[in-house]
XYZ file of C-alpha atoms in Angstrom:
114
model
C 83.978 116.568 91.572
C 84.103 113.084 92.657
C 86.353 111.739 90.380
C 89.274 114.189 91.108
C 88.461 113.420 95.190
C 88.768 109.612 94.307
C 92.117 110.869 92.470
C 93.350 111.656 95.860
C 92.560 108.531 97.828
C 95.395 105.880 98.728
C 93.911 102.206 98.507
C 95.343 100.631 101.620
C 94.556 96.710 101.774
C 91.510 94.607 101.285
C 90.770 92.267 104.122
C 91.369 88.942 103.404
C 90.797 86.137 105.245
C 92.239 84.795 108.563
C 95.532 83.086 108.150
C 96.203 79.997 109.804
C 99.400 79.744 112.589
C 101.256 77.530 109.303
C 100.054 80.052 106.885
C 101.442 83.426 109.570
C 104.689 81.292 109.908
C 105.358 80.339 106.255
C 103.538 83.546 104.352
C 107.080 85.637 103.614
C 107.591 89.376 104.106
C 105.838 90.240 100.880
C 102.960 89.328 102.412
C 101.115 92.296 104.181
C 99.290 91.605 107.306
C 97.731 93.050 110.620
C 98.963 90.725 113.523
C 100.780 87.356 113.729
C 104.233 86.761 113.777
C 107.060 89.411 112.369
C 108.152 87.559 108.722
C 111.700 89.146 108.390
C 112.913 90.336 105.001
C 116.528 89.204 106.177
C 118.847 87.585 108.906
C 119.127 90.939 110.354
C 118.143 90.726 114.177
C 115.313 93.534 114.919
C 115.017 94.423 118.282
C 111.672 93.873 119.270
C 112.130 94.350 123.548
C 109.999 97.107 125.345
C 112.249 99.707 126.506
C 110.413 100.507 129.461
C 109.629 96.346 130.442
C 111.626 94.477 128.234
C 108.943 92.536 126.982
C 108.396 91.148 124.115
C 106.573 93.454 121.763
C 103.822 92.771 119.598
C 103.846 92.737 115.759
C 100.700 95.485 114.844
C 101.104 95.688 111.405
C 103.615 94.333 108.684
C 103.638 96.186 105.464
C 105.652 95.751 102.198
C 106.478 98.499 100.611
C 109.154 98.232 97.221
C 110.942 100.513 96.731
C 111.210 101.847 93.022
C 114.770 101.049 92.207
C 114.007 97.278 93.068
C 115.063 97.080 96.271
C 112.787 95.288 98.745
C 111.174 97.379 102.268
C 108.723 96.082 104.889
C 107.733 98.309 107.467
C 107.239 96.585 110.836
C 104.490 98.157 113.407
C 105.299 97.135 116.906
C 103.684 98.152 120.351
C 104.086 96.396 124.008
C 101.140 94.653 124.643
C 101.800 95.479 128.461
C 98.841 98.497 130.118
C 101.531 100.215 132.207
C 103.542 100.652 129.046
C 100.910 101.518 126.563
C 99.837 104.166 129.008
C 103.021 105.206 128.719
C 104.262 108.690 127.529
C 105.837 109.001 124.358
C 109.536 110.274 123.461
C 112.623 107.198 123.658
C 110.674 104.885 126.078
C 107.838 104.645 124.036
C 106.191 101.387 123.503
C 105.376 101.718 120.312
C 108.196 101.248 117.663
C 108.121 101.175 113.603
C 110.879 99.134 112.141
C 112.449 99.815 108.487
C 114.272 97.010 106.664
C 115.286 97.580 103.425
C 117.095 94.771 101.133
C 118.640 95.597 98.284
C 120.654 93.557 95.680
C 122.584 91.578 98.313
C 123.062 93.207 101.428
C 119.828 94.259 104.402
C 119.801 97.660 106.601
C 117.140 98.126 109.211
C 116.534 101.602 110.372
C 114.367 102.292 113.912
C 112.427 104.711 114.407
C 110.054 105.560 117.375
């Protein structure tokens, strides 16, 4: 049945339109976005070096994500733009990385997670 298959789909984001370099620097963490510059939900510092180069990484994706008792989450999709380190193998020197940060009423947390 069709309906109960559409039941099951997620909805993940509707492309929008480009943003300018103002827009990507002023847009907030609530907004979610493939690219740019990393909007942080706090003042907390998130490591964004390449383990294996210590370059830079790259912001992939950044996705807000509330969670239900209020408190605010963006997930932060980061990968070294570097070919010897994308080639790399995964494990702790991965560069790839997916950054938590959760804010609720007053204090931020980020969590790591490779």
């Amino acid at each position: 049945d069709a309906r109960a298959a559409h039941s099951r789909m997620a909805y993940v984001a509707e492309c929008d339109a480009p943003m300018t370099a103002e827009e990507d620097a002023t847009c907030g963490f609530y907004t979610n976005k493939i690219g740019g510059r990393m909007n942080a939900l706090s003042r907390h510092r998130v490591r964004t070096a390449c383990p294996r180069c210590r370059a830079p990484r790259t912001l992939i994706v950044q996705a807000y994500c509330p969670v239900t008792d209020g408190a605010d989450r963006v997930l932060y999709v980061l990968a070294c733009p570097r070919p010897a380190c994308a080639r790399a193998a995964s494990g702790l020197n991965s560069p790839w990385s997916v950054v938590r940060c959760v804010r609720t009423e007053d204090k931020a947390t980020a969590a790591a997670a490779t």
